Amino acid sequence: MSVQQKKHYKSLVENLLGYAGIKINGSNPWDIQVFDERFYKRVITEVELGLGESYMDEWWNVEKLDEMIYKIVRADLQSKIKHNYKIALQLAGFWLINMQTRRRAFIIGKRHYDLGNELFRNMLDKRMNYSCAYWKNAKSLDEAQENKLELICKKLYLKPGMRVLDIGCGWGAFCKYAAEKYDVEVVGITVSKEQVSLGKELCKGLPVEFRLQDYRDLNEKFDRIVSIGMIEHVGYKNYLEYFKVAKKNLKDDGLFLLHTIGEIRSLKSTDAWTHKYIFPNGMLPSIAQLSKAIEGLFIIEDLHSFGSNYDKTLLAWYKNFEASWEHIKRNYNDRFYRMWKFFLLSAAGSFRARHDQLWQIVLSKNGVLGGYESIR
């Protein structure tokens, strides 16, 4: 690459970041410090993938990564750079084929949720909730996550003796809470072997059953269904089937609560960096995509948006991750550390910019007679 080309790419990056109030080698905590001149071309040609990978490669650094990403997202710089042909090919599968078939459903379990129970035990709250907390009147992550679990139980109007299904149960945070506090029987399904193993240990002695199972293989009736942070792995080609499965397995007078991260626009893939390193085959739904799949199957009784709570949740996770790194790093390496840091803090910045949303949607099959009372 010629000197003139290098100057051209550097100028492009400087001008773009200038729209967001970010300077190269500036003195603000959100200013990028560049250590390798190849950074400029990589960001312009590879966008999110180039930004994330060059951070993992230590080509640049920043004191406040979350604040830098917040400024970039808030200024909508992504829309000012076109993805090149190479990146488009990497994401073409989302358009051309079903990336979340039964055969592929367990990839996310192996690649992400099986990274190590020690990692997640140290990073998450004491109940191991791996989804947005509800910080209303909460002073700690543990309190905020229990708030979220209690909120869900109340929205579902749980009663003793009910049989509840948790689609994408994780390590059983909701399963255990609902069984302990509301005296219900819970079946939790997940595609992660590690989650099943630890979940059984954590819920020992409770009426909680863990299954390593794809949601499409369910065929039994439940009084209530909950799905917390799982539909992000379903894919837009499968939303209709997902809701049909939920309807088939829910009793006629039952309620279904969906807790999901959401996009402000209808997309058909995630970004290339997230797909490659964090959530393979994942994508975030929009309200339009969800409502189209729900139409004719369920009635929307309640929609609660509290995405700003995820910023605080992610920062709490990062604080825990940072504090425990010396203890857990024997299982990983420095590149993983920078990858995970970029994941947590960039997500926090994106939620802070309100680019990403968080919704809880309560659904019924036939409408709650007399009306559903919303709970906040």
XYZ file of C-alpha atoms in Angstrom:
376
model
C 0.000 0.000 0.000
C 1.440 3.342 -1.072
C 1.993 6.298 1.258
C -0.807 8.142 -0.529
C -3.249 5.255 0.060
C -2.293 5.120 3.745
C -2.981 8.827 4.092
C -6.303 8.385 2.294
C -7.548 5.661 4.674
C -6.331 7.588 7.715
C -8.131 10.699 6.549
C -11.352 8.742 5.999
C -11.226 7.317 9.523
C -10.379 10.664 11.097
C -13.274 12.359 9.296
C -15.731 9.611 10.205
C -14.769 9.563 13.865
C -14.925 13.345 13.863
C -18.693 13.115 13.288
C -18.882 11.282 16.622
C -16.546 13.626 18.473
C -13.731 11.055 18.596
C -10.104 11.953 17.827
C -7.199 9.742 16.838
C -4.587 9.857 19.629
C -6.622 12.489 21.445
C -6.739 13.127 25.193
C -10.382 12.262 25.922
C -11.116 8.840 27.450
C -13.164 7.909 24.342
C -10.400 8.881 21.887
C -8.686 6.019 20.040
C -4.944 5.494 20.464
C -3.618 3.848 17.283
C -0.492 1.650 17.484
C -0.541 0.146 13.972
C -1.156 2.192 10.819
C -2.857 -0.782 9.156
C -5.806 -0.087 11.437
C -7.217 2.603 9.134
C -7.618 0.471 6.005
C -8.910 -2.463 8.034
C -11.716 -0.440 9.588
C -12.774 1.155 6.303
C -12.770 -2.124 4.366
C -14.016 -4.522 7.048
C -16.142 -2.205 9.249
C -17.313 -3.952 12.493
C -15.175 -7.034 11.830
C -12.096 -4.891 11.225
C -12.728 -2.741 14.272
C -13.180 -5.721 16.588
C -10.362 -7.866 15.223
C -7.859 -5.007 15.186
C -8.709 -4.378 18.854
C -8.115 -8.068 19.605
C -4.797 -7.787 17.707
C -3.808 -4.762 19.867
C -3.579 -2.391 16.919
C -5.446 0.242 18.943
C -6.751 0.938 22.394
C -9.099 3.304 24.193
C -9.624 4.118 27.854
C -13.442 4.060 27.735
C -14.404 1.493 25.099
C -18.095 1.598 25.989
C -18.222 5.380 25.639
C -16.399 5.255 22.299
C -18.895 2.731 20.922
C -21.788 4.776 22.316
C -20.578 7.801 20.355
C -20.020 5.776 17.174
C -23.489 4.187 17.326
C -25.241 7.392 18.341
C -23.678 9.150 15.334
C -24.765 6.197 13.126
C -21.299 5.871 11.607
C -22.055 2.282 10.510
C -24.410 3.585 7.836
C -21.665 5.823 6.422
C -19.395 2.887 5.506
C -20.392 0.311 2.920
C -19.657 -3.356 3.636
C -17.352 -4.859 1.057
C -17.922 -7.972 -1.015
C -15.875 -10.177 1.325
C -18.012 -9.285 4.351
C -21.206 -9.721 2.338
C -20.136 -13.259 1.423
C -19.490 -14.103 5.076
C -23.061 -13.129 5.951
C -24.702 -14.462 2.783
C -25.842 -17.596 4.531
C -28.403 -15.639 6.525
C -30.123 -14.698 3.259
C -29.563 -17.858 1.225
C -30.022 -20.692 3.714
C -31.589 -21.376 7.079
C -28.704 -20.772 9.504
C -30.678 -22.039 12.510
C -31.973 -25.473 11.436
C -32.275 -28.382 13.878
C -28.896 -29.640 12.712
C -27.251 -26.266 13.322
C -29.144 -25.388 16.511
C -26.488 -26.803 18.849
C -23.600 -24.788 17.340
C -24.299 -21.810 19.620
C -24.257 -24.098 22.655
C -20.820 -25.465 21.816
C -19.300 -22.165 20.650
C -20.649 -19.802 23.321
C -22.525 -21.279 26.268
C -20.018 -24.129 26.683
C -17.051 -21.732 26.975
C -16.780 -22.689 30.644
C -19.131 -22.579 33.600
C -16.364 -20.974 35.669
C -16.330 -17.966 33.337
C -20.059 -17.404 33.652
C -20.219 -18.164 37.395
C -17.645 -15.433 38.017
C -19.185 -12.928 35.609
C -22.916 -13.235 36.331
C -25.055 -12.742 39.441
C -25.404 -15.410 42.114
C -28.355 -17.025 40.268
C -26.493 -16.958 36.927
C -28.947 -14.910 34.868
C -27.441 -14.292 31.419
C -29.982 -11.689 30.313
C -30.924 -8.090 31.071
C -31.587 -7.269 34.721
C -34.382 -4.993 35.930
C -32.757 -2.202 37.942
C -35.875 -0.513 39.304
C -35.189 0.079 43.027
C -32.172 -2.262 42.892
C -28.764 -1.460 44.374
C -26.819 -4.484 43.107
C -26.716 -6.907 40.194
C -28.099 -9.688 42.417
C -31.078 -7.527 43.418
C -31.695 -6.358 39.847
C -31.706 -9.921 38.505
C -34.085 -11.104 41.220
C -36.268 -8.116 40.306
C -36.339 -9.410 36.728
C -37.264 -12.935 37.781
C -39.996 -11.681 40.106
C -41.321 -9.395 37.386
C -41.603 -12.336 34.981
C -43.341 -14.533 37.548
C -45.867 -11.809 38.288
C -46.484 -11.119 34.600
C -47.185 -14.822 34.094
C -49.519 -14.901 37.119
C -47.876 -18.077 38.365
C -49.838 -20.243 40.809
C -48.762 -23.292 42.845
C -48.979 -26.537 40.931
C -48.628 -25.023 37.469
C -46.398 -26.696 34.902
C -44.048 -24.206 33.238
C -41.781 -24.470 30.193
C -38.578 -22.415 29.913
C -37.345 -22.333 26.300
C -33.627 -21.574 26.471
C -33.306 -22.029 30.226
C -29.607 -21.323 30.617
C -28.304 -22.583 33.950
C -31.813 -22.573 35.398
C -32.038 -19.145 37.047
C -35.737 -18.736 36.265
C -36.467 -22.444 36.775
C -35.028 -22.423 40.280
C -36.594 -19.099 41.276
C -40.074 -20.054 40.056
C -39.918 -23.481 41.692
C -38.709 -22.061 45.006
C -40.875 -18.959 45.220
C -44.039 -20.013 43.392
C -44.176 -23.780 43.949
C -44.418 -24.652 40.259
C -42.944 -27.495 38.216
C -40.537 -26.357 35.504
C -39.107 -28.003 32.388
C -36.082 -26.178 31.007
C -34.593 -26.853 27.569
C -31.224 -25.687 26.266
C -28.727 -26.567 23.525
C -25.757 -26.347 25.920
C -24.399 -29.477 27.607
C -22.570 -27.361 30.186
C -25.782 -25.574 31.141
C -27.644 -28.853 31.608
C -24.844 -30.233 33.785
C -24.561 -27.237 36.118
C -28.298 -26.520 36.031
C -29.097 -29.971 37.398
C -26.615 -29.376 40.209
C -28.008 -25.946 41.091
C -31.638 -27.128 41.047
C -31.100 -30.416 42.861
C -34.102 -31.344 45.000
C -36.492 -29.015 43.172
C -39.256 -29.987 40.692
C -37.088 -28.830 37.779
C -36.222 -30.963 34.745
C -33.389 -30.021 32.367
C -33.295 -31.269 28.789
C -30.709 -30.946 26.029
C -33.328 -30.318 23.369
C -34.226 -28.153 20.389
C -37.482 -26.231 20.793
C -38.891 -27.801 17.614
C -38.978 -31.215 19.303
C -41.427 -30.129 22.028
C -44.853 -31.754 22.036
C -46.640 -31.474 25.399
C -48.889 -29.031 27.224
C -47.856 -26.387 29.752
C -49.782 -23.829 31.822
C -47.154 -21.187 31.146
C -44.231 -20.722 28.779
C -41.288 -18.352 29.200
C -38.339 -17.712 26.902
C -35.642 -15.386 28.206
C -32.959 -14.305 25.741
C -33.296 -17.312 23.442
C -35.162 -16.095 20.352
C -32.014 -14.156 19.425
C -30.720 -17.568 18.227
C -33.852 -18.574 16.292
C -33.395 -16.582 13.071
C -35.990 -14.725 11.008
C -36.634 -17.756 8.773
C -37.855 -19.666 11.837
C -39.885 -17.099 13.782
C -43.217 -18.407 12.495
C -42.345 -22.001 13.387
C -41.074 -20.887 16.805
C -44.402 -19.258 17.687
C -46.359 -22.184 16.249
C -44.410 -24.517 18.553
C -45.140 -22.254 21.520
C -48.840 -22.158 20.703
C -49.013 -25.943 20.277
C -47.428 -26.510 23.680
C -49.407 -23.875 25.602
C -52.776 -24.632 27.170
C -55.699 -22.596 25.820
C -55.863 -20.375 28.923
C -52.095 -20.106 29.282
C -49.688 -17.184 29.005
C -46.374 -16.958 27.140
C -43.736 -14.371 28.099
C -41.009 -13.582 25.582
C -37.945 -11.666 26.825
C -35.676 -10.587 23.971
C -33.113 -8.092 22.768
C -34.488 -6.232 19.753
C -33.336 -4.287 16.710
C -34.763 -0.909 15.732
C -34.724 -2.030 12.078
C -35.656 -5.319 10.417
C -32.376 -7.030 9.540
C -31.581 -10.560 8.405
C -28.199 -11.102 10.048
C -25.975 -9.928 12.853
C -22.707 -8.100 12.183
C -19.723 -10.115 10.999
C -17.637 -9.760 14.197
C -20.424 -10.925 16.494
C -21.241 -13.828 14.159
C -17.599 -14.943 14.009
C -16.608 -14.556 17.650
C -19.596 -14.347 20.011
C -22.992 -15.567 18.772
C -22.619 -17.664 15.602
C -25.822 -17.742 13.535
C -27.542 -15.305 15.891
C -29.601 -12.258 14.956
C -31.828 -9.781 16.747
C -35.515 -9.536 15.830
C -37.410 -6.322 15.167
C -40.923 -5.606 16.381
C -42.122 -5.873 12.770
C -40.585 -9.335 12.347
C -42.014 -10.574 15.643
C -45.488 -9.153 15.096
C -45.687 -10.684 11.616
C -44.876 -14.125 13.061
C -47.235 -13.649 16.031
C -50.198 -12.504 13.923
C -52.965 -15.070 13.866
C -51.349 -17.187 16.591
C -51.302 -15.022 19.715
C -52.769 -11.841 21.143
C -50.244 -9.354 22.505
C -51.381 -8.587 26.048
C -48.417 -6.462 27.106
C -45.179 -5.023 25.710
C -42.595 -3.651 28.129
C -39.441 -1.926 26.839
C -36.501 -1.387 29.198
C -33.380 -1.646 27.055
C -31.537 1.096 28.952
C -31.267 -1.408 31.832
C -28.957 -3.566 29.727
C -26.219 -0.919 29.709
C -25.976 -1.141 33.499
C -26.227 -4.952 33.424
C -23.370 -5.289 30.932
C -21.158 -2.927 32.927
C -21.804 -5.030 36.040
C -20.851 -8.180 34.117
C -17.694 -6.512 32.850
C -16.751 -5.414 36.367
C -17.120 -9.009 37.574
C -15.218 -10.369 34.572
C -12.365 -7.916 35.105
C -12.191 -8.673 38.837
C -12.085 -12.449 38.251
C -9.714 -12.506 35.256
C -6.597 -13.390 37.265
C -8.483 -16.360 38.689
C -9.938 -17.704 35.431
C -7.335 -16.690 32.817
C -5.537 -20.054 33.019
C -8.361 -21.404 30.821
C -8.083 -18.681 28.164
C -5.525 -16.270 26.682
C -4.982 -12.517 26.276
C -6.712 -12.456 22.885
C -9.827 -13.986 24.480
C -9.645 -11.325 27.204
C -9.685 -8.508 24.653
C -12.408 -10.247 22.642
C -14.655 -10.629 25.699
C -13.953 -7.076 26.845
C -14.868 -5.771 23.392
C -18.066 -7.864 23.449
C -19.295 -6.641 26.836
C -18.326 -2.988 26.557
C -19.362 -2.490 22.927
C -22.754 -3.995 23.760
C -23.080 -1.638 26.727
C -22.330 1.336 24.475
C -24.850 0.194 21.883
C -27.630 -0.121 24.467
C -26.669 3.267 25.914
C -27.099 4.765 22.452
C -30.576 3.132 22.317
C -29.637 1.309 19.115
C -30.418 -2.027 20.781
C -33.660 -2.601 22.672
C -34.970 -5.034 25.298
C -38.593 -6.157 25.276
C -40.770 -8.355 27.430
C -43.894 -9.373 25.533
C -46.795 -11.211 27.174
C -48.910 -13.311 24.802
C -52.156 -15.245 25.161
C -53.860 -17.625 22.727
C -57.380 -16.256 23.001
C -57.113 -13.016 24.946
C -57.378 -12.718 28.733
C -61.045 -12.317 29.610
C -61.640 -8.989 31.311
C -58.227 -7.755 30.161
C -54.623 -8.315 31.200
C -53.252 -6.123 33.982
C -49.793 -4.861 33.067
C -47.126 -5.106 35.771
C -44.040 -2.921 36.047
